[in-house]
């Protein structure tokens, strides 16, 4: 899987601000707010012993949260992270409230994911309408953008405030580079492509119509309707990545969506929020990768394959075309079918079905199509 250094850096030698941890961010954060106010906004009750005056400064995932942060748990799969969290408070269901560790206040609610969405709206009120360019501007390149010498901007392209673009990069006609985005050196941004909430390394190719950094598909579902969850993460694309026409890569919800160095992605691929793709992977056309899935290095996904969310595909694994893993895939495995299983097992199943079909066609009392006569 991606190492810590790969998660934290766009790539060696990237143009300016190459460490995304130093980036000023794409959203303005409100607060801090007393814990009692956070609980009210989230529709939660303070658990026993919780200090309602404690100041909360941000919303973070369980694994990343520290003092002054509120987190949430809505999936039992992450109970081990809850046990080790350093969060000041956690939105959690009544059934699991007793599992909150000492030092973390329980914010008890029947719908923790809804509470998480409302807490994000409290801290990031502008996240549902993020900035791309300056309202009312009549110039295509914002005066605060930083372009190195040798950048080529074709007619109709728009470069937003505080964007940075490295030398030798071409931004083709009609492309949009949004607020505070960073594009490395010797990149090509194709016609009509849009890049928002993204940090991109060197020698990256985005073909026509690529969409980078739009909202992830995040909703807190409920019988009264579906509450939109603000998406405040980013997209990080490392060096030497190529992304095919009309492919879409959503920004993360809290963490970043990451595309590893040297990975090649074909046309019409959908990559969901918080996905982490390793180095030198090959993703063929019409694939869909659901949110929070992680791919190791050198993974190959055949055309029209796809994954469910929150699984891990090990380094060197190969997924056959039109196949769909629903569980973790070990490193080096070759799988096929729906749900995906080891390639040899899938091939044997297909062979058995083929033999049964042939036997049925030649059984007494059936015509050539296998129907009864």
Short mmCIF file of C-alpha atoms in Angstrom, two decimals:
data_model
loop_
_atom_site.label_atom_id
_atom_site.label_comp_id
_atom_site.label_asym_id
_atom_site.label_seq_id
_atom_site.Cartn_x
_atom_site.Cartn_y
_atom_site.Cartn_z
CA UNK A 1 0.00 0.00 0.00
CA UNK A 2 1.02 3.63 -0.15
CA UNK A 3 3.65 4.49 2.42
CA UNK A 4 3.21 7.42 4.79
CA UNK A 5 5.60 9.48 2.70
CA UNK A 6 3.60 8.76 -0.44
CA UNK A 7 0.43 9.89 1.28
CA UNK A 8 2.04 13.15 2.38
CA UNK A 9 3.93 14.23 -0.74
CA UNK A 10 2.81 14.83 -4.29
CA UNK A 11 6.13 13.62 -5.71
CA UNK A 12 9.80 14.40 -5.77
CA UNK A 13 10.66 17.77 -7.24
CA UNK A 14 7.07 18.99 -7.62
CA UNK A 15 6.59 22.69 -8.31
CA UNK A 16 6.15 24.75 -5.14
CA UNK A 17 4.06 23.72 -2.13
CA UNK A 18 4.89 20.09 -2.92
CA UNK A 19 3.99 19.07 0.61
CA UNK A 20 0.19 19.19 0.82
CA UNK A 21 0.45 19.39 4.60
CA UNK A 22 1.74 22.96 4.08
CA UNK A 23 -1.10 23.95 1.73
CA UNK A 24 -3.42 26.58 3.25
CA UNK A 25 -6.49 24.54 2.35
CA UNK A 26 -9.54 25.17 0.20
CA UNK A 27 -12.15 25.92 2.87
CA UNK A 28 -12.43 28.47 5.65
CA UNK A 29 -13.06 26.91 9.05
CA UNK A 30 -15.40 28.53 11.59
CA UNK A 31 -15.13 28.19 15.36
CA UNK A 32 -13.92 27.05 17.77
CA UNK A 33 -17.23 26.13 19.38
CA UNK A 34 -18.06 24.83 22.88
CA UNK A 35 -18.79 21.12 22.92
CA UNK A 36 -22.38 21.81 23.99
CA UNK A 37 -22.94 23.92 20.88
CA UNK A 38 -21.46 21.20 18.66
CA UNK A 39 -23.81 18.69 20.28
CA UNK A 40 -26.83 20.92 19.64
CA UNK A 41 -25.87 21.43 16.01
CA UNK A 42 -25.37 17.69 15.56
CA UNK A 43 -28.65 16.75 17.27
CA UNK A 44 -26.76 14.81 19.96
CA UNK A 45 -26.79 14.65 23.76
CA UNK A 46 -23.70 15.06 25.92
CA UNK A 47 -22.68 11.76 27.49
CA UNK A 48 -21.96 11.33 31.21
CA UNK A 49 -19.06 13.46 32.40
CA UNK A 50 -18.76 15.46 29.17
CA UNK A 51 -17.59 19.06 29.60
CA UNK A 52 -19.97 21.25 27.60
CA UNK A 53 -17.55 24.20 27.77
CA UNK A 54 -14.67 22.33 26.15
CA UNK A 55 -13.68 24.14 22.94
CA UNK A 56 -13.80 22.09 19.73
CA UNK A 57 -11.83 23.40 16.77
CA UNK A 58 -12.43 20.90 13.95
CA UNK A 59 -13.98 17.66 12.70
CA UNK A 60 -11.53 14.81 12.04
CA UNK A 61 -11.58 11.06 11.31
CA UNK A 62 -11.09 8.80 14.32
CA UNK A 63 -7.54 7.86 13.35
CA UNK A 64 -6.42 11.48 12.87
CA UNK A 65 -8.37 13.24 15.61
CA UNK A 66 -6.61 14.82 18.57
CA UNK A 67 -7.45 17.10 21.44
CA UNK A 68 -9.93 19.74 20.37
CA UNK A 69 -11.43 17.58 17.60
CA UNK A 70 -14.79 15.87 17.28
CA UNK A 71 -15.11 12.61 15.32
CA UNK A 72 -17.83 10.05 14.69
CA UNK A 73 -18.44 6.30 14.44
CA UNK A 74 -21.18 4.88 12.22
CA UNK A 75 -19.59 1.61 11.10
CA UNK A 76 -18.56 -1.18 13.50
CA UNK A 77 -15.64 -1.92 11.20
CA UNK A 78 -13.90 1.09 12.73
CA UNK A 79 -14.32 0.09 16.39
CA UNK A 80 -10.55 -0.59 16.67
CA UNK A 81 -9.93 3.02 15.62
CA UNK A 82 -12.40 4.20 18.25
CA UNK A 83 -10.49 2.30 20.93
CA UNK A 84 -7.29 4.15 20.01
CA UNK A 85 -8.67 7.58 19.13
CA UNK A 86 -7.40 10.73 20.81
CA UNK A 87 -10.49 12.74 19.81
CA UNK A 88 -11.97 15.08 22.40
CA UNK A 89 -15.46 13.87 21.50
CA UNK A 90 -17.15 11.29 19.30
CA UNK A 91 -20.63 11.19 17.78
CA UNK A 92 -21.89 7.68 18.45
CA UNK A 93 -25.07 5.61 18.74
CA UNK A 94 -26.48 4.70 22.18
CA UNK A 95 -25.65 1.02 21.61
CA UNK A 96 -21.95 1.79 21.24
CA UNK A 97 -21.60 4.73 23.64
CA UNK A 98 -19.99 2.51 26.29
CA UNK A 99 -17.14 1.75 23.87
CA UNK A 100 -15.90 5.35 23.82
CA UNK A 101 -12.47 5.39 25.49
CA UNK A 102 -11.58 7.37 28.59
CA UNK A 103 -10.68 10.95 27.74
CA UNK A 104 -13.15 11.11 24.84
CA UNK A 105 -16.61 12.53 25.44
CA UNK A 106 -19.57 10.67 23.95
CA UNK A 107 -22.04 12.71 21.88
CA UNK A 108 -24.95 10.28 21.78
CA UNK A 109 -27.31 10.26 18.82
CA UNK A 110 -29.40 7.64 17.05
CA UNK A 111 -27.97 8.87 13.72
CA UNK A 112 -24.20 9.55 14.10
CA UNK A 113 -23.68 10.08 10.37
CA UNK A 114 -26.38 12.75 10.27
CA UNK A 115 -24.73 14.36 13.29
CA UNK A 116 -21.38 14.28 11.52
CA UNK A 117 -22.91 16.03 8.48
CA UNK A 118 -24.41 18.76 10.67
CA UNK A 119 -21.15 19.23 12.58
CA UNK A 120 -19.32 19.71 9.27
CA UNK A 121 -21.88 22.32 8.23
CA UNK A 122 -21.22 24.14 11.51
CA UNK A 123 -17.44 24.24 11.04
CA UNK A 124 -17.38 24.61 7.24
CA UNK A 125 -20.42 26.70 6.27
CA UNK A 126 -19.07 27.49 2.77
CA UNK A 127 -18.18 23.88 1.87
CA UNK A 128 -21.44 23.24 0.02
CA UNK A 129 -20.64 26.11 -2.37
CA UNK A 130 -16.87 26.02 -2.78
CA UNK A 131 -14.95 28.73 -4.62
CA UNK A 132 -13.50 28.15 -8.08
CA UNK A 133 -12.85 31.63 -9.47
CA UNK A 134 -13.48 35.19 -8.34
CA UNK A 135 -17.11 36.28 -8.67
CA UNK A 136 -17.48 39.19 -11.08
CA UNK A 137 -14.00 38.85 -12.51
CA UNK A 138 -13.60 39.75 -16.19
CA UNK A 139 -10.05 38.41 -16.61
CA UNK A 140 -9.37 34.72 -17.32
CA UNK A 141 -6.21 34.57 -15.19
CA UNK A 142 -6.67 35.85 -11.66
CA UNK A 143 -4.02 38.41 -10.66
CA UNK A 144 -3.18 36.39 -7.54
CA UNK A 145 -2.36 33.24 -9.53
CA UNK A 146 1.33 32.30 -9.75
CA UNK A 147 2.54 31.03 -13.12
CA UNK A 148 6.14 30.09 -13.72
CA UNK A 149 7.84 31.15 -16.93
CA UNK A 150 6.91 28.98 -19.91
CA UNK A 151 3.34 28.18 -18.90
CA UNK A 152 1.01 28.14 -21.93
CA UNK A 153 -2.62 29.14 -21.38
CA UNK A 154 -4.87 28.61 -24.40
CA UNK A 155 -7.93 30.79 -25.16
CA UNK A 156 -10.96 30.31 -22.94
CA UNK A 157 -9.07 28.72 -20.04
CA UNK A 158 -9.72 30.10 -16.53
CA UNK A 159 -7.11 30.21 -13.76
CA UNK A 160 -8.58 30.90 -10.32
CA UNK A 161 -7.28 32.89 -7.34
CA UNK A 162 -4.02 31.76 -5.73
CA UNK A 163 -3.57 28.89 -8.19
CA UNK A 164 0.01 27.84 -8.92
CA UNK A 165 1.20 26.37 -12.23
CA UNK A 166 4.73 25.16 -12.97
CA UNK A 167 6.85 25.87 -16.04
CA UNK A 168 6.26 23.92 -19.23
CA UNK A 169 2.63 23.16 -18.37
CA UNK A 170 -0.08 23.61 -21.01
CA UNK A 171 -3.63 24.48 -20.00
CA UNK A 172 -5.77 23.84 -23.07
CA UNK A 173 -8.76 25.81 -24.31
CA UNK A 174 -11.76 25.89 -21.99
CA UNK A 175 -10.02 24.22 -19.04
CA UNK A 176 -10.57 25.52 -15.50
CA UNK A 177 -7.97 25.53 -12.71
CA UNK A 178 -9.74 26.40 -9.47
CA UNK A 179 -8.97 28.38 -6.35
CA UNK A 180 -5.63 27.51 -4.71
CA UNK A 181 -5.03 24.49 -6.94
CA UNK A 182 -1.41 23.57 -7.62
CA UNK A 183 -0.29 22.12 -10.97
CA UNK A 184 3.30 20.93 -11.33
CA UNK A 185 5.78 21.33 -14.17
CA UNK A 186 5.44 19.91 -17.70
CA UNK A 187 1.81 18.93 -17.24
CA UNK A 188 -0.97 18.92 -19.83
CA UNK A 189 -4.49 19.91 -18.82
CA UNK A 190 -6.77 18.99 -21.71
CA UNK A 191 -9.58 21.03 -23.29
CA UNK A 192 -12.63 21.43 -21.09
CA UNK A 193 -11.00 19.74 -18.09
CA UNK A 194 -11.78 21.09 -14.62
CA UNK A 195 -9.45 20.92 -11.64
CA UNK A 196 -10.68 22.02 -8.21
CA UNK A 197 -9.53 21.23 -4.65
CA UNK A 198 -6.47 19.45 -6.04
CA UNK A 199 -2.69 19.35 -5.74
CA UNK A 200 -1.06 17.86 -8.83
CA UNK A 201 2.56 16.84 -9.34
CA UNK A 202 4.86 17.00 -12.37
CA UNK A 203 4.37 15.55 -15.86
CA UNK A 204 0.71 14.75 -15.24
CA UNK A 205 -1.61 14.42 -18.25
CA UNK A 206 -5.32 15.12 -17.91
CA UNK A 207 -7.17 14.47 -21.15
CA UNK A 208 -10.23 16.32 -22.43
CA UNK A 209 -13.17 16.61 -20.07
CA UNK A 210 -11.48 15.20 -16.99
CA UNK A 211 -13.15 16.30 -13.74
CA UNK A 212 -10.96 16.49 -10.66
CA UNK A 213 -12.01 17.54 -7.17
CA UNK A 214 -15.81 17.78 -7.28
CA UNK A 215 -17.97 16.68 -4.33
CA UNK A 216 -17.80 13.11 -3.24
CA UNK A 217 -21.13 11.26 -3.26
CA UNK A 218 -21.86 11.63 0.45
CA UNK A 219 -25.37 11.63 1.91
CA UNK A 220 -26.76 10.71 5.30
CA UNK A 221 -29.73 8.64 4.23
CA UNK A 222 -33.02 8.73 6.10
CA UNK A 223 -36.78 8.22 5.77
CA UNK A 224 -37.32 12.00 5.61
CA UNK A 225 -34.78 12.43 2.79
CA UNK A 226 -31.04 12.48 2.34
CA UNK A 227 -28.85 15.03 4.10
CA UNK A 228 -25.86 16.21 2.07
CA UNK A 229 -22.53 15.72 3.81
CA UNK A 230 -20.00 18.51 3.11
CA UNK A 231 -16.84 17.20 1.44
CA UNK A 232 -13.80 19.09 2.77
CA UNK A 233 -10.97 16.85 1.58
CA UNK A 234 -8.76 17.22 -1.48
CA UNK A 235 -7.40 15.27 -4.44
CA UNK A 236 -3.66 14.63 -4.54
CA UNK A 237 -2.23 13.40 -7.85
CA UNK A 238 1.42 12.40 -7.81
CA UNK A 239 4.01 12.66 -10.61
CA UNK A 240 3.66 10.99 -14.04
CA UNK A 241 -0.01 10.11 -13.73
CA UNK A 242 -2.16 10.02 -16.89
CA UNK A 243 -5.95 10.29 -16.70
CA UNK A 244 -8.20 9.56 -19.68
CA UNK A 245 -10.99 11.65 -21.16
CA UNK A 246 -14.15 12.22 -19.11
CA UNK A 247 -12.83 10.41 -16.06
CA UNK A 248 -14.00 11.80 -12.71
CA UNK A 249 -12.12 11.82 -9.39
CA UNK A 250 -14.02 13.06 -6.34
CA UNK A 251 -12.32 14.94 -3.53
CA UNK A 252 -12.20 13.37 -0.11
CA UNK A 253 -14.80 13.84 2.59
CA UNK A 254 -12.32 14.45 5.42
CA UNK A 255 -9.19 12.68 4.21
CA UNK A 256 -7.71 13.08 0.71
CA UNK A 257 -8.34 11.11 -2.44
CA UNK A 258 -4.86 10.06 -3.64
CA UNK A 259 -3.61 8.85 -7.04
CA UNK A 260 -0.12 7.37 -6.79
CA UNK A 261 2.90 8.08 -8.94
CA UNK A 262 2.90 6.66 -12.46
CA UNK A 263 -0.65 5.35 -12.36
CA UNK A 264 -2.50 5.24 -15.71
CA UNK A 265 -6.28 5.68 -15.76
CA UNK A 266 -8.33 5.17 -18.93
CA UNK A 267 -11.41 7.07 -20.17
CA UNK A 268 -14.75 7.14 -18.34
CA UNK A 269 -13.54 5.91 -14.96
CA UNK A 270 -15.25 6.98 -11.71
CA UNK A 271 -13.12 7.23 -8.55
CA UNK A 272 -15.01 7.99 -5.35
CA UNK A 273 -14.07 10.07 -2.34
CA UNK A 274 -11.21 8.99 -0.03
CA UNK A 275 -9.97 6.38 -2.51
CA UNK A 276 -6.22 5.74 -2.28
CA UNK A 277 -4.59 4.31 -5.41
CA UNK A 278 -0.98 3.18 -5.25
CA UNK A 279 1.91 3.67 -7.67
CA UNK A 280 1.90 2.43 -11.28
CA UNK A 281 -1.61 0.99 -11.25
CA UNK A 282 -3.57 0.49 -14.49
CA UNK A 283 -7.29 1.24 -14.40
CA UNK A 284 -9.07 0.43 -17.69
CA UNK A 285 -12.15 2.20 -19.08
CA UNK A 286 -15.56 2.11 -17.38
CA UNK A 287 -14.19 1.06 -13.98
CA UNK A 288 -15.82 2.32 -10.79
CA UNK A 289 -13.96 2.50 -7.48
CA UNK A 290 -16.21 3.18 -4.50
CA UNK A 291 -15.34 5.48 -1.65
CA UNK A 292 -12.54 4.67 0.82
CA UNK A 293 -11.23 1.73 -1.24
CA UNK A 294 -7.44 1.35 -1.20
CA UNK A 295 -5.35 -0.10 -4.04
CA UNK A 296 -1.74 -1.11 -3.54
CA UNK A 297 1.01 -0.56 -6.10
CA UNK A 298 0.84 -2.14 -9.59
CA UNK A 299 -2.81 -3.17 -9.32
CA UNK A 300 -4.58 -3.83 -12.64
CA UNK A 301 -8.35 -3.41 -13.02
CA UNK A 302 -9.87 -4.66 -16.29
CA UNK A 303 -12.55 -2.73 -18.15
CA UNK A 304 -15.99 -2.41 -16.50
CA UNK A 305 -14.73 -3.81 -13.21
CA UNK A 306 -15.56 -2.16 -9.93
CA UNK A 307 -15.26 -2.38 -6.18
CA UNK A 308 -17.52 -1.84 -3.21
CA UNK A 309 -16.33 0.73 -0.70
CA UNK A 310 -13.95 0.35 2.26
CA UNK A 311 -11.96 -2.63 0.94
CA UNK A 312 -8.26 -3.09 0.19
CA UNK A 313 -6.82 -4.47 -3.03
CA UNK A 314 -3.30 -5.76 -2.38
CA UNK A 315 -0.16 -4.83 -4.28
CA UNK A 316 0.14 -6.55 -7.67
CA UNK A 317 -3.43 -7.88 -7.66
CA UNK A 318 -5.28 -8.24 -10.97
CA UNK A 319 -9.05 -7.89 -11.37
CA UNK A 320 -10.54 -9.30 -14.57
CA UNK A 321 -12.80 -7.20 -16.77
CA UNK A 322 -16.44 -6.85 -15.60
CA UNK A 323 -15.52 -8.31 -12.19
CA UNK A 324 -16.49 -6.90 -8.82
CA UNK A 325 -14.66 -7.61 -5.55
CA UNK A 326 -16.72 -7.20 -2.39
CA UNK A 327 -14.01 -8.19 0.11
CA UNK A 328 -10.29 -7.47 0.55
CA UNK A 329 -8.07 -8.97 -2.17
CA UNK A 330 -4.63 -10.24 -1.07
CA UNK A 331 -1.43 -9.05 -2.75
CA UNK A 332 -0.68 -10.74 -6.06
CA UNK A 333 -4.09 -12.38 -6.37
CA UNK A 334 -5.88 -12.74 -9.70
CA UNK A 335 -9.67 -12.61 -9.41
CA UNK A 336 -12.70 -12.57 -11.66
CA UNK A 337 -16.49 -12.73 -11.62
CA UNK A 338 -19.22 -11.17 -9.49
CA UNK A 339 -18.59 -11.37 -6.64
CA UNK A 340 -14.92 -11.74 -7.52
CA UNK A 341 -13.15 -14.95 -6.55
CA UNK A 342 -9.82 -16.55 -7.51
CA UNK A 343 -9.45 -16.62 -11.28
CA UNK A 344 -9.01 -20.41 -11.46
CA UNK A 345 -12.20 -20.99 -9.47
CA UNK A 346 -14.11 -18.58 -11.68
CA UNK A 347 -12.78 -20.28 -14.84
CA UNK A 348 -13.81 -23.74 -13.53
CA UNK A 349 -17.31 -22.46 -12.74
CA UNK A 350 -17.67 -21.06 -16.24
CA UNK A 351 -16.45 -24.36 -17.72
CA UNK A 352 -18.96 -26.37 -15.66
CA UNK A 353 -21.80 -24.07 -16.69
CA UNK A 354 -20.75 -24.39 -20.32
CA UNK A 355 -20.78 -28.21 -20.10
CA UNK A 356 -24.20 -28.20 -18.41
CA UNK A 357 -25.58 -25.92 -21.10
CA UNK A 358 -24.25 -28.23 -23.84
CA UNK A 359 -25.74 -31.27 -22.11
CA UNK A 360 -29.08 -29.50 -21.87
CA UNK A 361 -29.07 -28.72 -25.59
CA UNK A 362 -28.54 -32.39 -26.46
CA UNK A 363 -30.85 -33.93 -23.86
CA UNK A 364 -33.72 -36.08 -25.20
CA UNK A 365 -36.93 -34.15 -25.70
CA UNK A 366 -35.29 -30.77 -26.29
CA UNK A 367 -34.71 -28.86 -29.47
CA UNK A 368 -31.43 -27.22 -30.43
CA UNK A 369 -32.19 -24.19 -28.26
CA UNK A 370 -32.63 -26.38 -25.16
CA UNK A 371 -36.40 -25.87 -24.84
CA UNK A 372 -38.81 -28.77 -24.47
CA UNK A 373 -40.37 -30.13 -27.67
#
